[in-house]
Short mmCIF file of C-alpha atoms in Angstrom, two decimals:
data_model
loop_
_atom_site.label_atom_id
_atom_site.label_comp_id
_atom_site.label_asym_id
_atom_site.label_seq_id
_atom_site.Cartn_x
_atom_site.Cartn_y
_atom_site.Cartn_z
CA UNK A 39 16.97 -8.04 -34.23
CA UNK A 40 13.13 -7.59 -33.97
CA UNK A 41 12.44 -3.98 -32.89
CA UNK A 42 8.83 -2.56 -34.03
CA UNK A 43 8.66 0.69 -31.62
CA UNK A 44 7.29 3.22 -32.73
CA UNK A 45 6.40 5.38 -29.54
CA UNK A 46 9.04 8.31 -29.23
CA UNK A 47 6.42 11.24 -29.41
CA UNK A 48 3.65 9.12 -26.87
CA UNK A 49 3.40 10.31 -23.65
CA UNK A 50 3.68 7.05 -21.61
CA UNK A 51 3.47 5.81 -17.94
CA UNK A 52 3.33 2.84 -16.13
CA UNK A 53 1.07 1.09 -13.61
CA UNK A 54 -1.97 3.78 -13.51
CA UNK A 55 -0.59 7.26 -12.79
CA UNK A 56 -2.99 9.95 -13.68
CA UNK A 57 -2.38 12.63 -16.41
CA UNK A 58 -1.81 15.49 -14.04
CA UNK A 59 1.03 13.55 -12.68
CA UNK A 60 2.42 12.50 -16.10
CA UNK A 61 2.82 16.37 -17.35
CA UNK A 62 4.44 17.34 -13.78
CA UNK A 63 6.70 14.56 -14.39
CA UNK A 64 7.55 14.79 -17.80
CA UNK A 65 10.82 16.88 -17.01
CA UNK A 66 13.80 14.45 -17.56
CA UNK A 67 16.04 16.53 -15.17
CA UNK A 68 14.77 15.21 -11.91
CA UNK A 69 14.13 11.84 -12.62
CA UNK A 70 16.46 9.36 -10.98
CA UNK A 71 16.37 5.25 -10.69
CA UNK A 72 15.84 3.47 -8.00
CA UNK A 73 16.90 -0.92 -8.23
CA UNK A 74 17.49 -3.60 -5.76
CA UNK A 75 21.00 -5.20 -5.37
CA UNK A 76 21.54 -8.57 -3.54
CA UNK A 77 24.63 -7.76 -1.66
CA UNK A 78 26.26 -11.14 -1.62
CA UNK A 79 26.89 -11.40 1.74
CA UNK A 80 25.71 -14.91 3.87
CA UNK A 81 22.37 -13.12 5.28
CA UNK A 82 19.82 -13.25 2.55
CA UNK A 83 20.06 -8.99 2.18
CA UNK A 84 18.82 -6.99 -0.67
CA UNK A 85 19.06 -3.22 -0.40
CA UNK A 86 17.27 -0.51 -2.40
CA UNK A 87 19.96 1.93 -4.80
CA UNK A 88 18.89 5.02 -6.58
CA UNK A 89 21.42 6.28 -9.41
CA UNK A 90 21.08 9.29 -11.84
CA UNK A 91 19.60 8.45 -15.77
CA UNK A 92 24.00 8.00 -16.78
CA UNK A 93 24.43 6.10 -13.70
CA UNK A 94 26.48 8.31 -11.64
CA UNK A 95 26.02 9.02 -7.83
CA UNK A 96 24.84 5.55 -6.92
CA UNK A 97 23.77 5.17 -3.37
CA UNK A 98 22.13 2.78 -0.99
CA UNK A 99 18.85 4.27 0.23
CA UNK A 100 18.04 1.73 2.65
CA UNK A 101 21.16 -0.25 4.61
CA UNK A 102 18.66 -2.33 6.44
CA UNK A 103 19.73 -5.89 7.41
CA UNK A 104 16.96 -8.30 5.51
CA UNK A 105 15.33 -8.15 1.95
CA UNK A 106 13.86 -4.33 0.85
CA UNK A 107 12.64 -4.80 -2.43
CA UNK A 108 11.16 -1.50 -4.39
CA UNK A 109 8.39 -2.51 -6.62
CA UNK A 110 6.75 0.91 -7.82
CA UNK A 111 7.34 4.50 -7.69
CA UNK A 112 5.03 7.72 -8.06
CA UNK A 113 6.09 10.74 -8.08
CA UNK A 114 8.95 11.25 -5.45
CA UNK A 115 8.06 8.19 -3.64
CA UNK A 116 8.74 4.73 -3.50
CA UNK A 117 7.07 1.79 -2.77
CA UNK A 118 9.11 -1.12 -1.40
CA UNK A 119 8.06 -4.68 0.61
CA UNK A 120 10.25 -5.30 3.19
CA UNK A 121 10.74 -7.83 6.34
CA UNK A 122 12.53 -5.34 8.85
CA UNK A 123 11.31 -5.41 12.39
CA UNK A 124 9.26 -9.30 11.63
CA UNK A 125 10.29 -12.60 10.35
CA UNK A 126 12.41 -13.76 7.12
CA UNK A 127 10.45 -12.66 3.98
CA UNK A 128 7.34 -11.85 5.97
CA UNK A 129 6.43 -8.82 3.88
CA UNK A 130 4.59 -5.73 4.42
CA UNK A 131 4.75 -2.16 2.89
CA UNK A 132 6.51 0.89 3.22
CA UNK A 133 7.05 3.96 1.36
CA UNK A 134 9.90 6.63 1.11
CA UNK A 135 11.27 9.21 -0.79
CA UNK A 136 13.79 9.10 -3.45
CA UNK A 137 16.64 9.67 -0.90
CA UNK A 138 15.46 6.80 1.18
CA UNK A 139 14.14 9.60 4.08
CA UNK A 140 10.53 9.87 5.48
CA UNK A 141 10.16 6.06 5.51
CA UNK A 142 6.66 4.73 6.57
CA UNK A 143 4.75 1.52 6.84
CA UNK A 144 2.07 1.59 5.06
CA UNK A 145 -0.11 -1.64 5.90
CA UNK A 146 0.07 -3.70 9.03
CA UNK A 147 -1.54 -6.47 6.67
CA UNK A 148 1.02 -9.29 5.58
CA UNK A 149 1.61 -9.02 1.50
CA UNK A 150 2.97 -11.58 -0.91
CA UNK A 151 6.11 -11.34 -3.01
CA UNK A 152 4.58 -9.76 -5.80
CA UNK A 153 4.36 -6.14 -7.69
CA UNK A 154 1.69 -3.60 -7.24
CA UNK A 155 0.55 -0.52 -8.73
CA UNK A 156 -1.10 2.97 -7.83
CA UNK A 157 -4.04 5.41 -8.88
CA UNK A 158 -5.00 8.88 -8.11
CA UNK A 159 -1.61 10.20 -7.66
CA UNK A 160 -0.52 7.61 -4.69
CA UNK A 161 -4.04 8.04 -3.06
CA UNK A 162 -4.75 3.91 -3.99
CA UNK A 163 -2.78 1.08 -3.74
CA UNK A 164 -3.44 -2.27 -5.32
CA UNK A 165 -1.61 -5.23 -3.50
CA UNK A 166 -1.58 -9.06 -3.28
CA UNK A 167 -1.98 -10.16 -0.02
CA UNK A 168 -0.81 -12.96 1.90
CA UNK A 169 -3.17 -15.52 3.37
CA UNK A 170 -6.10 -15.60 1.38
CA UNK A 171 -5.18 -18.70 -1.26
CA UNK A 172 -4.27 -16.46 -4.17
CA UNK A 173 -7.81 -15.44 -4.50
CA UNK A 174 -7.99 -11.83 -4.29
CA UNK A 175 -6.17 -8.52 -4.30
CA UNK A 176 -7.01 -5.77 -1.99
CA UNK A 177 -7.55 -2.00 -3.01
CA UNK A 178 -6.04 -0.22 -0.19
CA UNK A 179 -5.77 3.42 0.83
CA UNK A 180 -2.68 5.45 1.46
CA UNK A 181 -2.90 5.33 5.07
CA UNK A 182 -3.58 1.26 4.89
CA UNK A 183 -7.00 0.75 5.44
CA UNK A 184 -8.60 -1.97 2.71
CA UNK A 185 -11.20 -0.31 0.42
CA UNK A 186 -11.89 -3.49 -1.44
CA UNK A 187 -11.25 -7.17 -1.98
CA UNK A 188 -10.92 -8.01 -5.52
CA UNK A 189 -11.89 -11.50 -6.32
CA UNK A 190 -10.36 -12.74 -9.35
CA UNK A 191 -11.43 -16.54 -9.49
CA UNK A 192 -8.37 -17.60 -10.44
CA UNK A 193 -6.31 -20.57 -8.92
CA UNK A 194 -2.98 -18.23 -8.91
CA UNK A 195 -2.70 -14.68 -9.30
CA UNK A 196 -0.18 -11.96 -8.35
CA UNK A 197 1.89 -8.58 -9.98
CA UNK A 198 -1.72 -6.35 -10.45
CA UNK A 199 -1.53 -3.05 -12.11
CA UNK A 200 -4.12 -0.41 -13.11
CA UNK A 201 -4.85 0.77 -16.17
CA UNK A 202 -3.76 4.64 -16.57
CA UNK A 203 -7.32 5.34 -15.71
CA UNK A 204 -7.38 3.13 -12.96
CA UNK A 205 -10.32 1.42 -14.36
CA UNK A 206 -8.93 -1.98 -15.18
CA UNK A 207 -6.30 -4.30 -13.60
CA UNK A 208 -3.85 -6.33 -15.32
CA UNK A 209 -2.40 -9.14 -13.53
CA UNK A 210 -0.10 -12.53 -13.88
CA UNK A 211 -2.65 -15.38 -13.00
CA UNK A 212 -3.33 -19.14 -14.07
CA UNK A 213 -6.31 -21.21 -14.13
CA UNK A 214 -4.76 -24.41 -12.62
CA UNK A 215 -1.62 -25.64 -11.56
CA UNK A 216 0.36 -28.10 -14.31
CA UNK A 217 2.99 -30.46 -12.88
CA UNK A 218 4.99 -28.33 -10.24
CA UNK A 219 3.49 -24.64 -10.75
CA UNK A 220 1.44 -22.12 -12.75
CA UNK A 221 1.74 -21.43 -16.33
CA UNK A 222 0.71 -17.78 -15.66
CA UNK A 223 -0.65 -15.68 -18.63
CA UNK A 224 -1.60 -12.04 -17.84
CA UNK A 225 -4.91 -11.51 -17.64
CA UNK A 226 -7.47 -8.03 -17.46
CA UNK A 227 -10.13 -7.41 -14.76
CA UNK A 228 -12.14 -4.22 -14.58
CA UNK A 229 -11.90 -2.59 -10.73
CA UNK A 230 -15.65 -3.71 -10.01
CA UNK A 231 -14.76 -7.14 -10.65
CA UNK A 232 -16.06 -7.97 -13.77
CA UNK A 233 -15.29 -8.16 -17.81
CA UNK A 234 -12.39 -10.77 -16.34
CA UNK A 235 -10.50 -12.21 -19.64
CA UNK A 236 -6.94 -13.76 -20.49
CA UNK A 237 -4.90 -11.41 -22.53
CA UNK A 238 -1.83 -13.20 -23.42
CA UNK A 239 -1.28 -16.56 -24.72
CA UNK A 240 2.53 -18.86 -25.00
CA UNK A 241 3.35 -19.88 -28.12
CA UNK A 242 2.14 -23.10 -28.29
CA UNK A 243 5.42 -24.23 -30.59
CA UNK A 244 7.72 -22.49 -28.55
CA UNK A 245 8.81 -24.95 -25.58
CA UNK A 246 11.60 -23.06 -23.95
CA UNK A 247 10.18 -21.90 -21.22
CA UNK A 248 10.48 -23.97 -18.33
CA UNK A 249 7.59 -24.43 -15.68
CA UNK A 250 9.20 -22.06 -13.33
CA UNK A 251 10.07 -19.55 -16.29
CA UNK A 252 7.83 -16.58 -17.34
CA UNK A 253 5.35 -17.03 -20.11
CA UNK A 254 4.15 -13.63 -19.34
CA UNK A 255 6.27 -11.67 -16.55
CA UNK A 256 5.01 -8.46 -14.37
CA UNK A 257 3.32 -6.09 -16.71
CA UNK A 258 3.41 -2.27 -16.95
CA UNK A 259 0.72 -0.32 -18.40
CA UNK A 260 1.46 2.66 -20.56
CA UNK A 261 -0.65 5.41 -20.93
CA UNK A 262 -0.58 5.01 -24.81
CA UNK A 263 -2.48 1.88 -23.53
CA UNK A 264 -0.23 -0.86 -24.34
CA UNK A 265 0.77 -3.38 -21.92
CA UNK A 266 4.55 -4.29 -21.80
CA UNK A 267 5.82 -7.54 -19.74
CA UNK A 268 8.53 -9.90 -19.98
CA UNK A 269 8.61 -13.41 -21.64
CA UNK A 270 11.22 -16.19 -22.09
CA UNK A 271 10.73 -17.24 -26.09
CA UNK A 272 13.28 -18.97 -28.12
CA UNK A 273 15.54 -19.63 -25.12
CA UNK A 274 15.92 -16.39 -23.80
CA UNK A 275 13.85 -13.56 -21.86
CA UNK A 276 12.90 -10.33 -24.38
CA UNK A 277 10.17 -7.47 -23.22
CA UNK A 278 6.71 -7.46 -25.77
CA UNK A 279 3.93 -5.17 -25.56
CA UNK A 280 0.34 -5.82 -26.82
CA UNK A 281 -2.82 -3.79 -26.97
CA UNK A 282 -5.13 -4.76 -23.77
CA UNK A 283 -7.56 -6.68 -26.36
CA UNK A 284 -4.97 -9.00 -26.90
CA UNK A 285 -3.81 -7.94 -30.87
CA UNK A 286 -0.71 -6.56 -32.17
CA UNK A 287 1.99 -8.37 -30.02
CA UNK A 288 5.80 -6.76 -30.59
CA UNK A 289 8.75 -7.69 -29.60
CA UNK A 290 10.86 -4.38 -28.28
CA UNK A 291 14.32 -6.11 -27.11
CA UNK A 292 16.64 -8.24 -28.90
CA UNK A 293 17.30 -11.79 -28.43
CA UNK A 294 20.62 -13.58 -27.60
CA UNK A 295 20.65 -11.69 -23.93
CA UNK A 296 18.23 -11.87 -20.69
CA UNK A 297 15.66 -8.56 -20.53
CA UNK A 298 13.34 -8.85 -17.80
CA UNK A 299 11.75 -6.31 -14.96
CA UNK A 300 11.53 -3.13 -16.50
CA UNK A 301 9.71 0.21 -16.43
CA UNK A 302 9.11 3.32 -18.78
CA UNK A 303 10.24 6.63 -18.38
CA UNK A 304 6.91 9.66 -18.30
CA UNK A 305 7.71 10.54 -21.95
CA UNK A 306 7.87 7.01 -23.21
CA UNK A 307 10.92 7.66 -24.48
CA UNK A 308 13.19 5.58 -21.97
CA UNK A 309 13.05 1.96 -21.31
CA UNK A 310 15.01 1.23 -18.33
CA UNK A 311 15.29 -3.24 -17.32
CA UNK A 312 17.42 -5.47 -15.96
CA UNK A 313 19.26 -8.13 -18.04
CA UNK A 314 21.63 -10.59 -17.76
CA UNK A 315 23.80 -13.18 -20.41
CA UNK A 316 21.79 -16.05 -20.66
CA UNK A 317 23.31 -18.47 -18.40
CA UNK A 318 22.85 -22.52 -17.95
CA UNK A 319 20.08 -23.70 -15.04
CA UNK A 320 23.33 -24.67 -13.03
CA UNK A 321 24.52 -21.24 -12.88
CA UNK A 322 23.45 -18.04 -11.13
CA UNK A 323 22.50 -15.08 -13.15
CA UNK A 324 24.32 -11.72 -12.30
CA UNK A 325 21.93 -9.18 -13.24
CA UNK A 326 22.73 -5.64 -14.01
CA UNK A 327 20.73 -2.23 -14.86
CA UNK A 328 20.57 -0.97 -18.72
CA UNK A 329 19.07 2.19 -20.09
CA UNK A 330 17.53 2.34 -23.93
CA UNK A 331 16.92 5.44 -26.20
CA UNK A 332 14.02 4.34 -27.48
CA UNK A 333 14.34 7.24 -30.42
CA UNK A 334 18.04 5.89 -31.22
CA UNK A 335 17.54 2.34 -29.70
CA UNK A 336 21.20 2.47 -28.51
CA UNK A 337 21.68 0.45 -25.37
CA UNK A 338 24.01 1.34 -22.23
CA UNK A 339 24.73 -0.32 -19.02
CA UNK A 340 24.36 1.67 -16.31
CA UNK A 341 25.27 -0.60 -13.09
CA UNK A 342 27.53 -3.50 -14.45
CA UNK A 343 29.65 -5.67 -11.42
CA UNK A 344 30.04 -8.27 -9.15
CA UNK A 345 26.55 -7.63 -7.69
CA UNK A 346 23.03 -8.34 -8.89
CA UNK A 347 21.09 -5.79 -9.67
CA UNK A 348 17.11 -5.84 -10.67
CA UNK A 349 13.77 -4.19 -11.26
CA UNK A 350 14.58 -0.58 -11.64
CA UNK A 351 12.03 2.02 -11.55
CA UNK A 352 12.02 6.01 -12.35
CA UNK A 353 10.98 7.95 -9.59
CA UNK A 354 11.77 12.05 -9.30
CA UNK A 355 14.43 13.27 -7.25
CA UNK A 356 12.73 13.87 -3.49
CA UNK A 357 12.16 17.38 -2.82
CA UNK A 358 13.99 19.85 -0.83
#
C-alpha cells in the first residue's frame, strides 16, 4: 500500500467553501453523508439517501421517479441535478436541505451531467451548461441568474470546482477527441478566464485505462491547497492528490480495489468515497460507500448491499 497522507492536523474542505463556513462546520457531530442510490428498478431511477457517519439512520430523502443525483453541498444544503418534471435525463439544478425538505429549483437552464462547485457560502455556483458545445462554464447566483460565462477554449470540459478562495477553477478537460472519446486531464483556469494550464498528466507507461476510463476523475480542492481526484492506474481506480502547480502527486487509497468519487470532512480527518471490487468489463460493478479515517488509515464500510451507492458528500444536519 502506497499511502503518504500527512493531513490530519489541517483544516480542509472541498470545492470552494469559505473559511467562515469551515470554522462553523468543524464540529463533526452534526455532519451527515448524502449519496446516490441506483434502485435496481426497471425504470432508470436514482434516489438521494442520507445517513449518519456510522452508517445508521439511512433514509431516502428524494423518493421521486427519475434521476436525482447529488453533486455538492454547502452548509446544510445539498445541490443536486434532477430530471423530475421534464424529459428523461434532462437535468436542471435543485437544492434541498439534508432532510430532503425545502426543495427548490435554482435555475431553468438545462445542465450537463456534471459535478459543480460553490463559493461565498452558497451565493454562487459554477456549473456546466448544456447546449453550448462544451465550450464554457456558467457562474450563476443562488437565484439562478447567469453572472458570467467562462470560456476555457478546450474541446471538452466538465466537473468544475472552485478553489478555496474562489479565484480559480479546476476541471476535467481535453484539447481534442481521441478515437471514441476525450482523454480528459485536470486543468486550472482563473475565474477571470486567464491562466489556463494542464495540471495532471496520465503516466505514459500505464496502458490500463481504456478510452472511457478516468485518467483524472472529478476533482475536489481542499483548503490546504491540494487537489484530489481518482485515476485508473495499474488496472484499478485509486484516489490521488496533487499540488495546484502539478507537483508532489500522492496516492491516497490502496491498489486492488476501485475507489472513485469522494469528499472530505471539513476538518480533513475523514475521506468518504464510493468503491467496488475490480470487475471485468462484462460485469456491472456494485458500488458501496466507505469511510477512511486519515489519522488511523482505518476503512469502514458504511453502505454495503445489493444496491449501487455512489458519489457521497458531507453535509450538515438540517436545522430545526
